[in-house]
Structure formats: structure tokens, C-alpha cells
Short mmCIF file of C-alpha atoms in Angstrom, two decimals:
data_model
loop_
_atom_site.label_atom_id
_atom_site.label_comp_id
_atom_site.label_asym_id
_atom_site.label_seq_id
_atom_site.Cartn_x
_atom_site.Cartn_y
_atom_site.Cartn_z
CA MET A 1 -125.88 68.11 -29.31
CA ALA A 2 -126.81 64.68 -30.61
CA ASN A 3 -127.79 64.41 -34.26
CA ALA A 4 -131.37 64.86 -35.30
CA THR A 5 -133.29 61.77 -36.38
CA LYS A 6 -136.16 61.44 -38.85
CA ALA A 7 -139.19 59.14 -38.58
CA ASN A 8 -142.78 59.32 -39.80
CA GLY A 9 -142.21 62.72 -41.36
CA LYS A 10 -140.97 64.06 -38.03
CA GLU A 11 -137.45 65.30 -37.46
CA ALA A 12 -136.21 65.14 -33.87
CA ALA A 13 -133.33 66.88 -32.10
CA TYR A 14 -131.64 65.87 -28.86
CA PHE A 15 -129.00 67.27 -26.53
CA GLY A 16 -127.81 63.81 -25.50
CA VAL A 17 -128.55 64.44 -21.80
CA PRO A 18 -129.44 61.44 -19.60
CA TRP A 19 -133.07 62.33 -19.01
CA GLU A 20 -133.92 62.14 -22.72
CA ASP A 21 -133.50 58.35 -22.54
CA ALA A 22 -134.75 58.02 -18.95
CA TYR A 23 -138.02 59.83 -19.69
CA GLY A 24 -138.11 58.96 -23.39
CA TYR A 25 -138.58 62.19 -25.35
CA ALA A 26 -137.04 64.52 -27.92
CA GLN A 27 -135.93 68.04 -27.09
CA ALA A 28 -137.57 69.30 -30.27
CA ILE A 29 -139.70 67.94 -33.10
CA LYS A 30 -140.12 69.45 -36.55
CA LEU A 31 -143.20 68.41 -38.48
CA GLY A 32 -143.83 70.24 -41.71
CA ASP A 33 -143.05 73.89 -41.09
CA THR A 34 -143.68 73.76 -37.33
CA ILE A 35 -141.09 73.17 -34.61
CA TYR A 36 -142.24 72.07 -31.17
CA VAL A 37 -139.60 72.61 -28.49
CA SER A 38 -139.99 70.65 -25.27
CA GLY A 39 -139.71 72.50 -21.98
CA GLN A 40 -136.24 74.02 -21.74
CA VAL A 41 -134.58 74.29 -18.36
CA SER A 42 -131.26 75.48 -16.99
CA HIS A 43 -128.64 72.90 -18.00
CA ASP A 44 -125.45 72.85 -20.02
CA ASP A 45 -124.75 70.58 -23.00
CA LYS A 46 -123.54 67.79 -20.70
CA GLY A 47 -126.70 67.80 -18.57
CA ASN A 48 -125.24 69.67 -15.59
CA PHE A 49 -127.68 72.03 -13.88
CA VAL A 50 -126.79 75.70 -14.33
CA ALA A 51 -127.57 78.10 -11.46
CA PRO A 52 -129.57 75.54 -9.45
CA ALA A 53 -131.83 76.93 -6.75
CA ALA A 54 -130.79 76.44 -3.13
CA LEU A 55 -133.04 73.88 -1.45
CA ASP A 56 -134.22 73.39 2.11
CA GLY A 57 -134.28 70.07 3.98
CA SER A 58 -137.45 68.97 2.20
CA ARG A 59 -135.86 69.77 -1.22
CA LYS A 60 -137.96 72.86 -1.87
CA PRO A 61 -136.37 76.05 -3.26
CA VAL A 62 -135.62 78.64 -0.58
CA ASP A 63 -134.14 81.29 -2.87
CA PHE A 64 -135.43 82.49 -6.23
CA SER A 65 -132.48 84.78 -7.03
CA MET A 66 -131.29 82.34 -9.73
CA MET A 67 -134.48 82.90 -11.78
CA GLU A 68 -132.81 85.30 -14.22
CA HIS A 69 -129.79 83.06 -14.81
CA GLN A 70 -132.00 79.99 -15.27
CA MET A 71 -134.26 81.90 -17.66
CA ARG A 72 -131.30 83.03 -19.77
CA THR A 73 -129.98 79.47 -19.95
CA ALA A 74 -133.38 78.08 -20.98
CA TYR A 75 -133.60 80.66 -23.81
CA ALA A 76 -130.03 79.80 -24.89
CA ASN A 77 -130.93 76.11 -25.02
CA ALA A 78 -133.98 76.91 -27.16
CA VAL A 79 -131.81 78.96 -29.53
CA THR A 80 -129.49 75.97 -29.94
CA LEU A 81 -132.38 73.61 -30.69
CA LEU A 82 -134.11 75.98 -33.11
CA ALA A 83 -130.83 76.41 -35.01
CA ARG A 84 -130.82 72.65 -35.71
CA PHE A 85 -133.81 73.27 -37.97
CA GLY A 86 -132.59 76.55 -39.48
CA ALA A 87 -134.76 78.63 -37.16
CA THR A 88 -134.22 81.39 -34.60
CA LEU A 89 -136.31 82.97 -31.88
CA ASP A 90 -137.73 85.17 -34.67
CA ASN A 91 -139.64 82.06 -35.79
CA VAL A 92 -141.26 81.55 -32.39
CA VAL A 93 -145.00 82.20 -32.45
CA GLU A 94 -145.78 81.07 -28.90
CA GLU A 95 -143.94 80.43 -25.67
CA THR A 96 -145.08 79.27 -22.27
CA LEU A 97 -143.02 79.94 -19.17
CA TYR A 98 -143.74 77.66 -16.21
CA VAL A 99 -142.34 79.18 -13.03
CA LEU A 100 -142.27 78.36 -9.34
CA ASP A 101 -142.53 82.00 -8.31
CA VAL A 102 -144.56 84.35 -10.52
CA ASP A 103 -143.29 87.51 -8.80
CA ALA A 104 -139.63 86.49 -9.21
CA ALA A 105 -140.28 85.64 -12.86
CA PHE A 106 -142.07 88.92 -13.61
CA ALA A 107 -139.22 90.84 -12.00
CA VAL A 108 -136.76 89.58 -14.65
CA ALA A 109 -138.82 88.22 -17.57
CA GLY A 110 -139.27 91.48 -19.45
CA LYS A 111 -135.56 92.23 -19.50
CA VAL A 112 -134.47 88.67 -20.30
CA ARG A 113 -137.10 88.11 -23.01
CA LYS A 114 -136.35 91.42 -24.73
CA GLU A 115 -132.62 90.61 -24.76
CA ALA A 116 -133.20 87.04 -25.98
CA TYR A 117 -135.49 88.13 -28.82
CA GLY A 118 -133.44 91.26 -29.56
CA THR A 119 -136.42 93.60 -29.53
CA ALA A 120 -138.46 95.68 -27.11
CA ARG A 121 -141.65 93.87 -28.11
CA PRO A 122 -141.09 90.20 -29.05
CA GLN A 123 -143.51 89.12 -31.77
CA CYS A 124 -144.83 85.97 -30.12
CA ALA A 125 -147.69 85.02 -27.88
CA SER A 126 -146.45 84.45 -24.34
CA ASN A 127 -147.92 82.74 -21.31
CA LEU A 128 -146.47 82.81 -17.80
CA ILE A 129 -147.91 80.14 -15.53
CA GLY A 130 -147.14 79.54 -11.87
CA THR A 131 -146.72 75.91 -10.84
CA THR A 132 -145.80 74.11 -7.64
CA ARG A 133 -143.09 71.85 -9.06
CA LEU A 134 -140.93 71.25 -12.14
CA ALA A 135 -138.99 68.14 -13.22
CA GLN A 136 -136.17 68.75 -10.73
CA PRO A 137 -136.49 70.65 -7.46
CA GLU A 138 -133.53 72.89 -8.39
CA PHE A 139 -135.35 74.25 -11.44
CA LEU A 140 -137.25 77.52 -11.05
CA ILE A 141 -138.39 77.86 -14.68
CA GLU A 142 -139.16 75.76 -17.75
CA ILE A 143 -140.00 77.28 -21.13
CA VAL A 144 -141.88 75.60 -24.00
CA PHE A 145 -141.73 77.01 -27.53
CA ARG A 146 -143.60 76.63 -30.80
CA ALA A 147 -141.97 78.05 -33.92
CA VAL A 148 -143.08 78.22 -37.55
CA LEU A 149 -140.74 78.26 -40.51
CA SER A 150 -141.74 80.13 -43.64
CA GLY A 151 -140.36 80.50 -47.13
CA ARG A 152 -136.76 79.31 -47.58
CA GLU A 153 -136.44 78.10 -43.97
CA ALA A 154 -139.22 75.52 -44.43
CA ASN A 155 -137.67 74.13 -47.64
CA PRO A 156 -133.92 74.87 -47.61
CA ASN A 157 -133.19 72.58 -50.62
#
């Protein structure tokens, strides 16, 4: 992952994937004790899509069986970004899952979320929203996070 940068009291973190420059955004921003994590999708640290959905001739997903794998990868990417600021999923206070197929997401979300957070009842607000399209047609899910540091995590020095 590319080094974090600081400007205007904000600290930014990047993966170094091509679309950060193409679109012009940071993967995560820390301001004060709050970390805002941009929508995480299913890619590796080099920007390769992980478990891309199969597409039809018009580039629309025809199979949602990769939802679980994509969801796991998005959570793993968030964990990596949060760690840059000394945080974990335990610091997450809200998440929003944007999905192409609500039924496919509900079928796996409980299991994946509980494993990611390491508890049967994750202590964060959660929204699951169906949408017609994400940034790339191969993506079935994108997850946005907001985390709050407290105590030592907010001021490690």
C-alpha cells in the first residue's frame, strides 16, 4: 500500500491502484479521531479484480455466486486501510454495503460480517442498499466504512 499523506489536518491512505489517480481520490481519510473509508471492492493490492462476476454480452452480471468472495475481499481491504491508522473493524461505527443483488447479499452477509468482525453481533450500524451499477461491471458489492478512534488510538504519541 502506498504511504499515507497529510494535508490540511487530514491524513490519507492509498493502495496505489490505477483508479486512485484516474478518479482522483483517497482510499481512506483520517480527520481528528474519525476515519472515512471509501467504498471497498474486490481487488488485490495490485489492482487486479478478485472473483469478478461473469458478464453477459451487454456487460451485465449473469451470476451472483461470487458475492461472498467479493464481500470477504472488500472487508479484508478495509482491515488493511484501517490498520494504517491504528484501527480495526472494532472501531467501525457504521458501514454501508451497496450491492447489485440484495437477495444474494443477504444470503451471505450475516456469515461474512460475523466472521470479519469476529462476533455474532457486530457493534456497528449497518445499511444494505441495492443499486443497479457499481464502478466496474464485474463488481457485485462495494462497502463504505466510518470508524472512530478513542483513547490511545486517537493519540498514539
